[in-house]
Amino acid sequence: VASLVVLYSYLIWVAIRNGGFPISLSETYYILQKENKGWIFQIVLAVSSLLILPTWISVTPESYKFLAFLSVASTLFVSAAPKFLESFESSVHYVSAVIACVTACIWCILQPEAMYTLPLLVLAVAFTIKTPKSWGLYVELLMLTSVVVILLCK
């Protein structure tokens, strides 16, 4: 839960400062970097990821614990390479983000509690229909929130 509180608080803080929500979490780096504060994105993403790791690993069966670890490790790479608009960091950032999202999604699907995240999926689809340019943000929030909901059910 702490992971979610950190990330959502950060997102709301950026949205208030920016006059609206970004199209992705990663975009917040550039929003804040205008004031040389992009490092806040990096810290928030790293802290949020590391906060969820112990619980995630402890409740995951041995046979696919690697999914939780890989998702968090990949998110740390996203945090370490925030400049997704620059050529080298772009590759690291996008590949890591996809790995983090896909491994979290697979982990969620393997859980018996996955059905409890269906309302989140419906909400993400509804938001995407309303504001399609922000689909990336909705996928990111869907995956993190789904993991936390499932962890709370365990």
PDB file of C-alpha atoms in Angstrom:
ATOM      1  CA  VAL A   1       0.000   0.000   0.000  1.00  0.00           C
ATOM      2  CA  ALA A   2       2.857   2.386   0.807  1.00  0.00           C
ATOM      3  CA  SER A   3       4.108   1.951  -2.741  1.00  0.00           C
ATOM      4  CA  LEU A   4       0.754   3.029  -4.131  1.00  0.00           C
ATOM      5  CA  VAL A   5       0.478   5.972  -1.726  1.00  0.00           C
ATOM      6  CA  VAL A   6       3.908   7.252  -2.764  1.00  0.00           C
ATOM      7  CA  LEU A   7       3.202   6.937  -6.480  1.00  0.00           C
ATOM      8  CA  TYR A   8      -0.344   8.320  -6.458  1.00  0.00           C
ATOM      9  CA  SER A   9       0.653  11.214  -4.154  1.00  0.00           C
ATOM     10  CA  TYR A  10       3.454  12.080  -6.544  1.00  0.00           C
ATOM     11  CA  LEU A  11       1.161  11.877  -9.562  1.00  0.00           C
ATOM     12  CA  ILE A  12      -1.474  14.094  -7.930  1.00  0.00           C
ATOM     13  CA  TRP A  13       1.219  16.579  -6.864  1.00  0.00           C
ATOM     14  CA  VAL A  14       2.542  16.784 -10.441  1.00  0.00           C
ATOM     15  CA  ALA A  15      -0.993  17.070 -11.845  1.00  0.00           C
ATOM     16  CA  ILE A  16      -1.775  19.984  -9.525  1.00  0.00           C
ATOM     17  CA  ARG A  17       1.497  21.748 -10.426  1.00  0.00           C
ATOM     18  CA  ASN A  18       1.003  21.060 -14.130  1.00  0.00           C
ATOM     19  CA  GLY A  19      -2.698  21.824 -14.372  1.00  0.00           C
ATOM     20  CA  GLY A  20      -3.595  18.280 -15.425  1.00  0.00           C
ATOM     21  CA  PHE A  21      -2.450  14.703 -15.543  1.00  0.00           C
ATOM     22  CA  PRO A  22       0.472  13.729 -17.778  1.00  0.00           C
ATOM     23  CA  ILE A  23       0.139  11.202 -20.594  1.00  0.00           C
ATOM     24  CA  SER A  24       2.475   8.827 -18.730  1.00  0.00           C
ATOM     25  CA  LEU A  25       4.373   8.609 -15.478  1.00  0.00           C
ATOM     26  CA  SER A  26       7.593   9.018 -17.430  1.00  0.00           C
ATOM     27  CA  GLU A  27       6.433  12.339 -18.845  1.00  0.00           C
ATOM     28  CA  THR A  28       6.525  13.725 -15.315  1.00  0.00           C
ATOM     29  CA  TYR A  29      10.326  13.579 -15.523  1.00  0.00           C
ATOM     30  CA  TYR A  30      10.313  16.180 -18.311  1.00  0.00           C
ATOM     31  CA  ILE A  31       7.610  18.254 -16.617  1.00  0.00           C
ATOM     32  CA  LEU A  32       9.730  18.518 -13.476  1.00  0.00           C
ATOM     33  CA  GLN A  33      13.035  18.780 -15.339  1.00  0.00           C
ATOM     34  CA  LYS A  34      11.974  22.224 -16.559  1.00  0.00           C
ATOM     35  CA  GLU A  35      12.829  23.274 -12.985  1.00  0.00           C
ATOM     36  CA  ASN A  36      15.789  20.853 -12.692  1.00  0.00           C
ATOM     37  CA  LYS A  37      13.679  18.567 -10.510  1.00  0.00           C
ATOM     38  CA  GLY A  38      13.448  15.519 -12.757  1.00  0.00           C
ATOM     39  CA  TRP A  39      15.334  13.583 -10.112  1.00  0.00           C
ATOM     40  CA  ILE A  40      12.114  13.533  -8.063  1.00  0.00           C
ATOM     41  CA  PHE A  41      10.578  11.214 -10.688  1.00  0.00           C
ATOM     42  CA  GLN A  42      13.589   8.911 -10.390  1.00  0.00           C
ATOM     43  CA  ILE A  43      13.448   8.797  -6.580  1.00  0.00           C
ATOM     44  CA  VAL A  44       9.673   8.285  -6.444  1.00  0.00           C
ATOM     45  CA  LEU A  45       9.739   5.474  -9.000  1.00  0.00           C
ATOM     46  CA  ALA A  46      12.648   3.719  -7.281  1.00  0.00           C
ATOM     47  CA  VAL A  47      11.193   4.071  -3.775  1.00  0.00           C
ATOM     48  CA  SER A  48       7.735   2.985  -4.921  1.00  0.00           C
ATOM     49  CA  SER A  49       9.219  -0.105  -6.590  1.00  0.00           C
ATOM     50  CA  LEU A  50      11.428  -1.055  -3.669  1.00  0.00           C
ATOM     51  CA  LEU A  51       8.595  -0.646  -1.165  1.00  0.00           C
ATOM     52  CA  ILE A  52       6.488  -3.284  -2.891  1.00  0.00           C
ATOM     53  CA  LEU A  53       9.281  -5.806  -3.480  1.00  0.00           C
ATOM     54  CA  PRO A  54       9.500  -7.565  -0.060  1.00  0.00           C
ATOM     55  CA  THR A  55       5.771  -8.290   0.133  1.00  0.00           C
ATOM     56  CA  TRP A  56       5.544  -9.201  -3.522  1.00  0.00           C
ATOM     57  CA  ILE A  57       8.407 -11.683  -3.267  1.00  0.00           C
ATOM     58  CA  SER A  58       7.194 -13.180   0.016  1.00  0.00           C
ATOM     59  CA  VAL A  59       3.708 -14.088  -1.246  1.00  0.00           C
ATOM     60  CA  THR A  60       4.761 -15.315  -4.683  1.00  0.00           C
ATOM     61  CA  PRO A  61       5.272 -19.061  -5.236  1.00  0.00           C
ATOM     62  CA  GLU A  62       8.880 -20.045  -5.862  1.00  0.00           C
ATOM     63  CA  SER A  63       8.152 -21.188  -9.413  1.00  0.00           C
ATOM     64  CA  TYR A  64       7.456 -17.657 -10.621  1.00  0.00           C
ATOM     65  CA  LYS A  65       9.032 -15.350  -8.027  1.00  0.00           C
ATOM     66  CA  PHE A  66      11.264 -14.167 -10.843  1.00  0.00           C
ATOM     67  CA  LEU A  67       8.285 -12.296 -12.349  1.00  0.00           C
ATOM     68  CA  ALA A  68       7.979 -10.035  -9.314  1.00  0.00           C
ATOM     69  CA  PHE A  69      11.724  -9.494  -9.155  1.00  0.00           C
ATOM     70  CA  LEU A  70      11.984  -8.817 -12.892  1.00  0.00           C
ATOM     71  CA  SER A  71       9.108  -6.335 -12.793  1.00  0.00           C
ATOM     72  CA  VAL A  72      10.697  -4.344  -9.963  1.00  0.00           C
ATOM     73  CA  ALA A  73      14.201  -4.561 -11.457  1.00  0.00           C
ATOM     74  CA  SER A  74      12.892  -3.341 -14.803  1.00  0.00           C
ATOM     75  CA  THR A  75      11.099  -0.458 -13.118  1.00  0.00           C
ATOM     76  CA  LEU A  76      14.387   0.493 -11.469  1.00  0.00           C
ATOM     77  CA  PHE A  77      15.939   0.621 -14.942  1.00  0.00           C
ATOM     78  CA  VAL A  78      13.115   2.949 -16.045  1.00  0.00           C
ATOM     79  CA  SER A  79      13.972   5.120 -13.045  1.00  0.00           C
ATOM     80  CA  ALA A  80      17.666   5.067 -13.916  1.00  0.00           C
ATOM     81  CA  ALA A  81      17.017   5.982 -17.562  1.00  0.00           C
ATOM     82  CA  PRO A  82      14.272   8.626 -17.369  1.00  0.00           C
ATOM     83  CA  LYS A  83      15.103  10.512 -20.584  1.00  0.00           C
ATOM     84  CA  PHE A  84      12.912   8.500 -22.936  1.00  0.00           C
ATOM     85  CA  LEU A  85      13.188  11.184 -25.622  1.00  0.00           C
ATOM     86  CA  GLU A  86      16.965  10.713 -25.978  1.00  0.00           C
ATOM     87  CA  SER A  87      18.329   7.964 -28.210  1.00  0.00           C
ATOM     88  CA  PHE A  88      20.330   5.765 -25.807  1.00  0.00           C
ATOM     89  CA  GLU A  89      18.130   6.141 -22.751  1.00  0.00           C
ATOM     90  CA  SER A  90      15.040   5.724 -24.887  1.00  0.00           C
ATOM     91  CA  SER A  91      15.854   2.077 -25.644  1.00  0.00           C
ATOM     92  CA  VAL A  92      16.632   1.237 -22.022  1.00  0.00           C
ATOM     93  CA  HIS A  93      13.553   3.107 -20.811  1.00  0.00           C
ATOM     94  CA  TYR A  94      11.020   1.601 -23.230  1.00  0.00           C
ATOM     95  CA  VAL A  95      12.324  -1.978 -23.100  1.00  0.00           C
ATOM     96  CA  SER A  96      12.432  -1.855 -19.298  1.00  0.00           C
ATOM     97  CA  ALA A  97       8.942  -0.377 -19.086  1.00  0.00           C
ATOM     98  CA  VAL A  98       7.523  -3.103 -21.339  1.00  0.00           C
ATOM     99  CA  ILE A  99       9.264  -5.850 -19.359  1.00  0.00           C
ATOM    100  CA  ALA A 100       8.006  -4.386 -16.062  1.00  0.00           C
ATOM    101  CA  CYS A 101       4.448  -4.174 -17.347  1.00  0.00           C
ATOM    102  CA  VAL A 102       4.361  -7.576 -19.046  1.00  0.00           C
ATOM    103  CA  THR A 103       5.883  -9.439 -16.089  1.00  0.00           C
ATOM    104  CA  ALA A 104       3.472  -7.726 -13.666  1.00  0.00           C
ATOM    105  CA  CYS A 105       0.571  -8.604 -15.962  1.00  0.00           C
ATOM    106  CA  ILE A 106       1.611 -12.267 -16.208  1.00  0.00           C
ATOM    107  CA  TRP A 107       2.035 -12.397 -12.420  1.00  0.00           C
ATOM    108  CA  CYS A 108      -1.465 -10.950 -11.943  1.00  0.00           C
ATOM    109  CA  ILE A 109      -3.017 -13.429 -14.385  1.00  0.00           C
ATOM    110  CA  LEU A 110      -1.425 -16.333 -12.467  1.00  0.00           C
ATOM    111  CA  GLN A 111      -3.109 -15.246  -9.228  1.00  0.00           C
ATOM    112  CA  PRO A 112      -6.476 -16.656  -8.146  1.00  0.00           C
ATOM    113  CA  GLU A 113      -7.345 -13.144  -6.937  1.00  0.00           C
ATOM    114  CA  ALA A 114      -6.950 -11.698 -10.445  1.00  0.00           C
ATOM    115  CA  MET A 115     -10.722 -11.427 -10.767  1.00  0.00           C
ATOM    116  CA  TYR A 116     -10.688  -8.657  -8.161  1.00  0.00           C
ATOM    117  CA  THR A 117      -8.771  -6.449 -10.590  1.00  0.00           C
ATOM    118  CA  LEU A 118     -11.397  -6.626 -13.353  1.00  0.00           C
ATOM    119  CA  PRO A 119     -13.074  -3.382 -12.202  1.00  0.00           C
ATOM    120  CA  LEU A 120      -9.675  -1.691 -12.536  1.00  0.00           C
ATOM    121  CA  LEU A 121      -9.400  -2.974 -16.098  1.00  0.00           C
ATOM    122  CA  VAL A 122     -12.873  -1.645 -16.927  1.00  0.00           C
ATOM    123  CA  LEU A 123     -11.936   1.713 -15.401  1.00  0.00           C
ATOM    124  CA  ALA A 124      -8.683   1.861 -17.400  1.00  0.00           C
ATOM    125  CA  VAL A 125     -10.548   1.078 -20.628  1.00  0.00           C
ATOM    126  CA  ALA A 126     -13.170   3.737 -19.860  1.00  0.00           C
ATOM    127  CA  PHE A 127     -10.488   6.347 -19.158  1.00  0.00           C
ATOM    128  CA  THR A 128      -8.653   5.357 -22.350  1.00  0.00           C
ATOM    129  CA  ILE A 129     -11.824   5.823 -24.397  1.00  0.00           C
ATOM    130  CA  LYS A 130     -12.346   9.236 -22.791  1.00  0.00           C
ATOM    131  CA  THR A 131      -8.714  10.400 -23.185  1.00  0.00           C
ATOM    132  CA  PRO A 132      -6.875   8.069 -25.583  1.00  0.00           C
ATOM    133  CA  LYS A 133      -3.609  10.032 -25.516  1.00  0.00           C
ATOM    134  CA  SER A 134      -3.128   8.998 -21.862  1.00  0.00           C
ATOM    135  CA  TRP A 135      -3.452   5.247 -22.442  1.00  0.00           C
ATOM    136  CA  GLY A 136       0.139   4.734 -21.240  1.00  0.00           C
ATOM    137  CA  LEU A 137      -0.611   6.294 -17.876  1.00  0.00           C
ATOM    138  CA  TYR A 138      -3.694   4.134 -17.465  1.00  0.00           C
ATOM    139  CA  VAL A 139      -1.789   0.935 -18.260  1.00  0.00           C
ATOM    140  CA  GLU A 140       0.966   1.877 -15.789  1.00  0.00           C
ATOM    141  CA  LEU A 141      -1.519   2.647 -13.026  1.00  0.00           C
ATOM    142  CA  LEU A 142      -3.632  -0.419 -13.851  1.00  0.00           C
ATOM    143  CA  MET A 143      -0.656  -2.743 -13.460  1.00  0.00           C
ATOM    144  CA  LEU A 144       0.660  -1.252 -10.216  1.00  0.00           C
ATOM    145  CA  THR A 145      -2.786  -0.977  -8.659  1.00  0.00           C
ATOM    146  CA  SER A 146      -3.667  -4.535  -9.739  1.00  0.00           C
ATOM    147  CA  VAL A 147      -0.544  -5.912  -8.086  1.00  0.00           C
ATOM    148  CA  VAL A 148      -1.320  -4.046  -4.862  1.00  0.00           C
ATOM    149  CA  VAL A 149      -4.982  -5.154  -4.859  1.00  0.00           C
ATOM    150  CA  ILE A 150      -3.925  -8.771  -5.288  1.00  0.00           C
ATOM    151  CA  LEU A 151      -1.280  -8.455  -2.562  1.00  0.00           C
ATOM    152  CA  LEU A 152      -3.912  -7.019  -0.211  1.00  0.00           C
ATOM    153  CA  CYS A 153      -6.145 -10.033  -0.904  1.00  0.00           C
ATOM    154  CA  LYS A 154      -3.450 -12.499   0.113  1.00  0.00           C
TER     155      LYS A 154
END
